[in-house]
């Protein structure tokens, strides 16, 4: 897991960072934020989503959660 500072959070910027930092193939976990939706249609990454409005865990697959990501983000902000 890693953090990368970005200029903005647009779909284009995020995909540029993802393609630059992550080799094709792995499973990427995210929330359902609209900018990440492009990953759902990607053929090079497996995308797993969590709807944070409902839970921090994907209700269909318990191993999909964003708790580690949220914890890391909170530490980076301090």
CSV table of C-alpha atoms in Angstrom, one decimal:
chain,number,residue,atom,x,y,z
A,1,UNK,CA,0.0,0.0,0.0
A,2,UNK,CA,1.3,3.5,-0.8
A,3,UNK,CA,0.3,7.1,-1.1
A,4,UNK,CA,1.0,9.5,-3.9
A,5,UNK,CA,0.4,13.2,-3.8
A,6,UNK,CA,-1.7,14.4,-6.8
A,7,UNK,CA,-2.4,17.9,-8.2
A,8,UNK,CA,-6.2,17.1,-8.4
A,9,UNK,CA,-8.5,14.1,-8.0
A,10,UNK,CA,-9.8,14.0,-11.5
A,11,UNK,CA,-10.3,10.6,-13.3
A,12,UNK,CA,-7.5,11.4,-15.7
A,13,UNK,CA,-5.0,12.3,-12.9
A,14,UNK,CA,-5.9,9.2,-10.8
A,15,UNK,CA,-5.7,6.8,-13.8
A,16,UNK,CA,-2.3,8.3,-14.8
A,17,UNK,CA,-0.9,7.6,-11.3
A,18,UNK,CA,-2.5,4.1,-11.1
A,19,UNK,CA,-1.0,3.1,-14.5
A,20,UNK,CA,2.4,4.6,-13.6
A,21,UNK,CA,2.6,2.9,-10.1
A,22,UNK,CA,0.6,-0.4,-10.4
A,23,UNK,CA,1.4,-3.2,-12.8
A,24,UNK,CA,-1.5,-4.7,-14.7
A,25,UNK,CA,-3.3,-7.5,-12.9
A,26,UNK,CA,-3.8,-6.8,-9.2
A,27,UNK,CA,-7.0,-6.3,-7.4
A,28,UNK,CA,-7.6,-2.6,-6.6
A,29,UNK,CA,-9.9,-1.7,-3.7
A,30,UNK,CA,-11.7,1.6,-3.6
A,31,UNK,CA,-14.8,3.3,-2.5
A,32,UNK,CA,-17.6,4.1,-5.0
A,33,UNK,CA,-16.3,7.6,-5.8
A,34,UNK,CA,-17.1,8.5,-9.4
A,35,UNK,CA,-13.5,9.0,-10.5
A,36,UNK,CA,-12.7,5.4,-9.7
A,37,UNK,CA,-15.5,4.0,-11.8
A,38,UNK,CA,-13.2,3.9,-14.8
A,39,UNK,CA,-11.4,1.0,-13.1
A,40,UNK,CA,-14.6,-1.0,-13.2
A,41,UNK,CA,-14.4,-1.0,-17.0
A,42,UNK,CA,-10.6,-1.5,-17.2
A,43,UNK,CA,-9.3,-4.7,-18.6
A,44,UNK,CA,-5.9,-4.5,-16.9
A,45,UNK,CA,-7.1,-4.2,-13.3
A,46,UNK,CA,-9.6,-6.1,-11.1
A,47,UNK,CA,-11.6,-3.5,-9.3
A,48,UNK,CA,-13.4,-4.2,-6.0
A,49,UNK,CA,-15.6,-1.5,-4.5
A,50,UNK,CA,-17.1,-0.6,-1.1
A,51,UNK,CA,-20.1,1.6,-0.8
A,52,UNK,CA,-19.1,3.8,2.2
A,53,UNK,CA,-22.6,5.1,2.6
A,54,UNK,CA,-23.6,1.5,3.6
A,55,UNK,CA,-20.5,0.0,5.2
A,56,UNK,CA,-16.7,0.0,5.3
A,57,UNK,CA,-16.9,-3.6,4.1
A,58,UNK,CA,-18.3,-5.0,0.8
A,59,UNK,CA,-21.4,-6.8,2.1
A,60,UNK,CA,-21.0,-9.4,-0.6
A,61,UNK,CA,-17.3,-10.1,0.0
A,62,UNK,CA,-16.0,-9.6,3.5
A,63,UNK,CA,-12.3,-9.4,2.4
A,64,UNK,CA,-13.1,-6.1,0.5
A,65,UNK,CA,-12.8,-3.2,2.8
A,66,UNK,CA,-11.3,0.3,2.9
A,67,UNK,CA,-10.4,0.4,6.6
A,68,UNK,CA,-6.7,0.1,6.0
A,69,UNK,CA,-6.8,2.8,3.3
A,70,UNK,CA,-8.7,5.2,5.5
A,71,UNK,CA,-6.3,4.6,8.4
A,72,UNK,CA,-3.3,5.3,6.2
A,73,UNK,CA,-4.9,8.4,4.8
A,74,UNK,CA,-5.7,9.7,8.3
A,75,UNK,CA,-2.1,9.2,9.4
A,76,UNK,CA,-0.8,11.0,6.3
A,77,UNK,CA,-3.1,14.0,7.0
A,78,UNK,CA,-1.6,14.5,10.5
